[in-house]
């Protein structure tokens, strides 16, 4: 997170993200808000925040309107939890165009991927995909990528749109405690056990943290907390 914070451009964010994700087999990434149906290629591309997709594939993808047939985007628009591309093969069985999109991506060495649905502070849906020939994710690594993706997205938005003015966010010591353990990947139950408090109390503290940070979920809250220096 600290090295990501030092990034001065979207290109650097991509490089730092892939420095970690590359160890898991990822070679490329694409992240952006979802444009409305029927948007032109230029409008679609304007929604992209981070990209290292192969240039030829990116041109084909946006020029041919693949975005609106991409099964990964369909799941992102449903606010789906993070998913591996290999898990959506069934979705392509009855969708020839969707299957075609995934097969053509594989031609550009984007055969295996992970897609994460995120939201901006304004509530806009964001699709964040990392891919390569083969991803090798062990337990907990998908969640680590989700957290890193949320932070990368937040930092990219700051670089593109400028720092958002925000009143100083004050968190109680207990709220900082639950946020710290959430950032370590613990579930609400595990946080409650670690702090010797009830699950309901841990959940209440996490809800308060999300509200104060204007976050849609806990992953988003953790990313915002890192960006604001509330976590290190």
Coordinates of C-alpha atoms in Angstrom, one line a residue:
X1 CA 0.0 0.0 0.0
X2 CA 2.8 2.4 0.9
X3 CA 4.6 1.9 -2.4
X4 CA 1.3 2.4 -4.3
X5 CA 0.8 5.7 -2.4
X6 CA 4.1 6.9 -4.0
X7 CA 2.7 6.5 -7.5
X8 CA 2.6 9.7 -9.5
X9 CA 0.6 8.5 -12.5
X10 CA -1.9 5.7 -13.6
X11 CA 1.0 4.0 -15.4
X12 CA 3.0 3.8 -12.1
X13 CA -0.1 2.4 -10.3
X14 CA -0.3 -0.3 -12.9
X15 CA 3.4 -1.1 -12.6
X16 CA 3.2 -1.3 -8.8
X17 CA 0.0 -3.4 -8.8
X18 CA 1.4 -5.9 -11.3
X19 CA 4.7 -6.1 -9.3
X20 CA 2.6 -7.9 -6.7
X21 CA 0.0 -9.6 -9.0
X22 CA 2.7 -10.7 -11.3
X23 CA 3.9 -13.2 -8.7
X24 CA 0.5 -14.8 -9.0
X25 CA 0.6 -15.0 -12.8
X26 CA -1.1 -11.8 -13.7
X27 CA 0.5 -9.9 -16.6
X28 CA -2.2 -7.3 -17.5
X29 CA -5.0 -5.3 -15.9
X30 CA -8.0 -3.2 -16.9
X31 CA -10.1 -1.1 -14.5
X32 CA -12.8 1.5 -15.2
X33 CA -16.3 2.6 -14.5
X34 CA -19.1 1.0 -16.6
X35 CA -20.4 3.3 -19.4
X36 CA -24.1 3.4 -20.3
X37 CA -25.3 1.1 -23.0
X38 CA -24.8 2.3 -26.5
X39 CA -21.8 4.5 -25.7
X40 CA -19.3 5.1 -28.6
X41 CA -15.8 3.7 -28.5
X42 CA -14.5 7.0 -27.4
X43 CA -17.0 7.2 -24.6
X44 CA -16.2 3.7 -23.4
X45 CA -12.4 4.4 -23.4
X46 CA -13.0 7.6 -21.4
X47 CA -14.3 5.5 -18.6
X48 CA -11.0 3.5 -18.3
X49 CA -8.9 4.5 -15.3
X50 CA -6.1 1.9 -15.4
X51 CA -5.1 -0.3 -18.4
X52 CA -2.2 -2.5 -19.6
X53 CA -4.3 -4.6 -21.9
X54 CA -2.5 -5.6 -25.1
X55 CA -3.0 -2.7 -27.5
X56 CA -4.5 -4.7 -30.3
X57 CA -6.9 -6.5 -28.0
X58 CA -8.0 -3.2 -26.4
X59 CA -8.7 -1.7 -29.9
X60 CA -10.7 -4.7 -30.9
X61 CA -12.6 -4.9 -27.6
X62 CA -13.8 -1.3 -27.6
X63 CA -14.2 -0.9 -31.3
X64 CA -16.5 -4.0 -31.6
X65 CA -18.6 -3.2 -28.5
X66 CA -17.4 -6.4 -26.7
X67 CA -17.9 -4.5 -23.4
X68 CA -21.6 -5.1 -23.7
X69 CA -21.3 -8.8 -24.3
X70 CA -18.4 -9.5 -21.9
X71 CA -19.7 -12.0 -19.3
X72 CA -17.3 -10.6 -16.7
X73 CA -18.9 -7.1 -17.1
X74 CA -22.4 -8.7 -16.7
X75 CA -21.4 -10.1 -13.4
X76 CA -19.7 -6.8 -12.3
X77 CA -23.0 -5.0 -13.0
X78 CA -24.7 -7.3 -10.6
X79 CA -22.2 -6.3 -7.9
X80 CA -20.9 -9.9 -7.8
X81 CA -18.2 -10.9 -5.4
X82 CA -14.7 -11.4 -6.9
X83 CA -14.6 -14.3 -9.3
X84 CA -12.1 -16.2 -11.4
X85 CA -12.8 -16.3 -15.2
X86 CA -12.7 -20.1 -15.1
X87 CA -15.8 -20.0 -12.8
X88 CA -18.0 -18.3 -15.4
X89 CA -17.6 -21.0 -18.1
X90 CA -21.3 -22.0 -17.5
X91 CA -22.4 -18.5 -18.2
X92 CA -20.9 -18.7 -21.7
X93 CA -22.6 -22.0 -22.6
X94 CA -25.8 -20.2 -23.7
X95 CA -24.1 -17.0 -24.8
X96 CA -22.1 -17.5 -28.0
X97 CA -21.0 -13.9 -28.2
X98 CA -19.8 -13.9 -24.6
X99 CA -17.9 -17.1 -25.2
X100 CA -16.3 -15.5 -28.3
X101 CA -15.1 -12.6 -26.2
X102 CA -13.4 -14.9 -23.7
X103 CA -11.9 -17.0 -26.4
X104 CA -10.5 -14.0 -28.3
X105 CA -9.0 -12.6 -25.0
X106 CA -7.2 -15.9 -24.6
X107 CA -5.5 -15.3 -28.0
X108 CA -3.8 -12.3 -26.4
X109 CA -2.5 -14.4 -23.4
X110 CA -5.5 -13.3 -21.3
X111 CA -6.7 -16.8 -20.7
X112 CA -7.0 -16.8 -16.9
X113 CA -8.2 -13.9 -14.9
X114 CA -9.8 -12.5 -11.7
X115 CA -12.5 -9.8 -11.9
X116 CA -13.4 -7.6 -8.9
X117 CA -16.5 -5.4 -8.7
X118 CA -15.8 -2.1 -6.9
X119 CA -17.7 1.2 -6.4
X120 CA -16.5 4.8 -6.3
X121 CA -17.5 7.1 -3.5
X122 CA -20.3 8.4 -5.8
X123 CA -21.6 4.9 -6.2
X124 CA -20.5 4.2 -9.7
X125 CA -19.7 0.6 -10.5
X126 CA -16.2 -0.3 -11.4
X127 CA -14.9 -3.4 -13.0
X128 CA -11.3 -4.3 -12.1
X129 CA -9.7 -7.3 -14.0
X130 CA -6.3 -8.8 -13.8
X131 CA -5.3 -11.6 -16.2
X132 CA -2.6 -13.7 -17.7
X133 CA -1.9 -17.1 -19.1
X134 CA -2.5 -18.8 -15.8
X135 CA -3.3 -17.3 -12.3
X136 CA -2.2 -19.2 -9.3
X137 CA -4.1 -18.0 -6.2
X138 CA -3.8 -19.5 -2.8
X139 CA -6.3 -19.0 0.0
X140 CA -6.6 -15.3 0.9
X141 CA -4.7 -14.0 -2.1
X142 CA -7.9 -13.1 -4.0
X143 CA -8.9 -11.0 -1.0
X144 CA -5.5 -9.4 -0.9
X145 CA -5.8 -8.5 -4.6
X146 CA -9.3 -7.1 -3.9
X147 CA -7.9 -4.8 -1.2
X148 CA -5.0 -3.7 -3.4
X149 CA -7.4 -3.1 -6.3
X150 CA -9.6 -0.9 -4.2
X151 CA -6.6 1.1 -3.1
X152 CA -5.2 1.4 -6.6
X153 CA -8.6 2.5 -7.9
X154 CA -8.9 5.2 -5.2
X155 CA -5.4 6.5 -5.8
X156 CA -6.0 6.6 -9.6
X157 CA -9.2 8.6 -9.1
X158 CA -7.2 11.1 -7.0
X159 CA -4.6 11.5 -9.7
X160 CA -7.2 12.0 -12.4
X161 CA -9.7 14.1 -10.6
X162 CA -7.6 15.7 -7.9
X163 CA -7.7 15.2 -4.1
X164 CA -11.2 15.3 -2.7
X165 CA -11.7 17.8 0.1
X166 CA -12.8 16.0 3.2
X167 CA -13.2 17.1 6.8
X168 CA -10.8 15.3 9.1
X169 CA -12.1 11.8 9.8
X170 CA -12.0 10.8 13.4
X171 CA -12.1 7.2 14.4
X172 CA -12.3 5.9 18.0
X173 CA -9.5 3.6 19.2
X174 CA -11.9 0.6 18.9
X175 CA -12.9 1.6 15.4
X176 CA -9.3 1.7 14.4
X177 CA -8.8 -1.7 16.0
X178 CA -11.5 -3.3 14.0
X179 CA -10.4 -1.5 10.8
X180 CA -6.8 -2.7 11.4
X181 CA -7.9 -6.4 11.6
X182 CA -10.3 -6.0 8.7
X183 CA -7.3 -4.8 6.7
X184 CA -5.5 -7.9 7.8
X185 CA -8.3 -10.0 6.1
X186 CA -10.1 -11.1 9.2
X187 CA -13.9 -11.7 9.1
X188 CA -16.3 -10.0 11.5
X189 CA -16.4 -13.2 13.6
X190 CA -12.6 -13.4 13.7
X191 CA -12.3 -9.7 14.6
X192 CA -14.8 -10.2 17.5
X193 CA -12.7 -13.1 18.8
X194 CA -9.4 -11.2 18.4
X195 CA -10.8 -8.2 20.4
X196 CA -12.9 -10.3 22.8
X197 CA -16.1 -8.5 21.8
X198 CA -19.4 -9.7 20.4
X199 CA -19.9 -10.2 16.7
X200 CA -22.7 -7.6 16.9
X201 CA -20.3 -5.0 18.5
X202 CA -17.6 -5.7 15.8
X203 CA -20.2 -5.3 13.1
X204 CA -21.5 -2.0 14.6
X205 CA -18.0 -0.6 14.7
X206 CA -17.4 -1.6 11.1
X207 CA -20.6 0.0 10.0
X208 CA -19.6 3.2 11.8
X209 CA -16.2 3.2 10.0
X210 CA -17.9 2.7 6.6
X211 CA -20.2 5.6 7.2
X212 CA -17.5 8.0 8.4
X213 CA -15.3 7.1 5.4
X214 CA -18.2 7.2 2.9
X215 CA -17.4 3.7 1.8
X216 CA -19.8 1.2 0.2
X217 CA -18.2 -1.8 1.9
X218 CA -15.4 -2.8 4.2
X219 CA -12.8 -3.4 1.5
X220 CA -13.6 0.1 0.2
X221 CA -13.3 1.5 3.8
X222 CA -9.9 -0.1 4.2
X223 CA -8.7 1.4 0.9
X224 CA -9.9 4.8 1.9
X225 CA -8.3 4.5 5.3
X226 CA -4.9 3.7 3.7
X227 CA -5.3 6.7 1.3
X228 CA -6.1 9.0 4.2
X229 CA -3.2 7.8 6.3
X230 CA -5.5 6.2 9.0
X231 CA -3.7 2.9 8.4
X232 CA -0.1 2.3 7.6

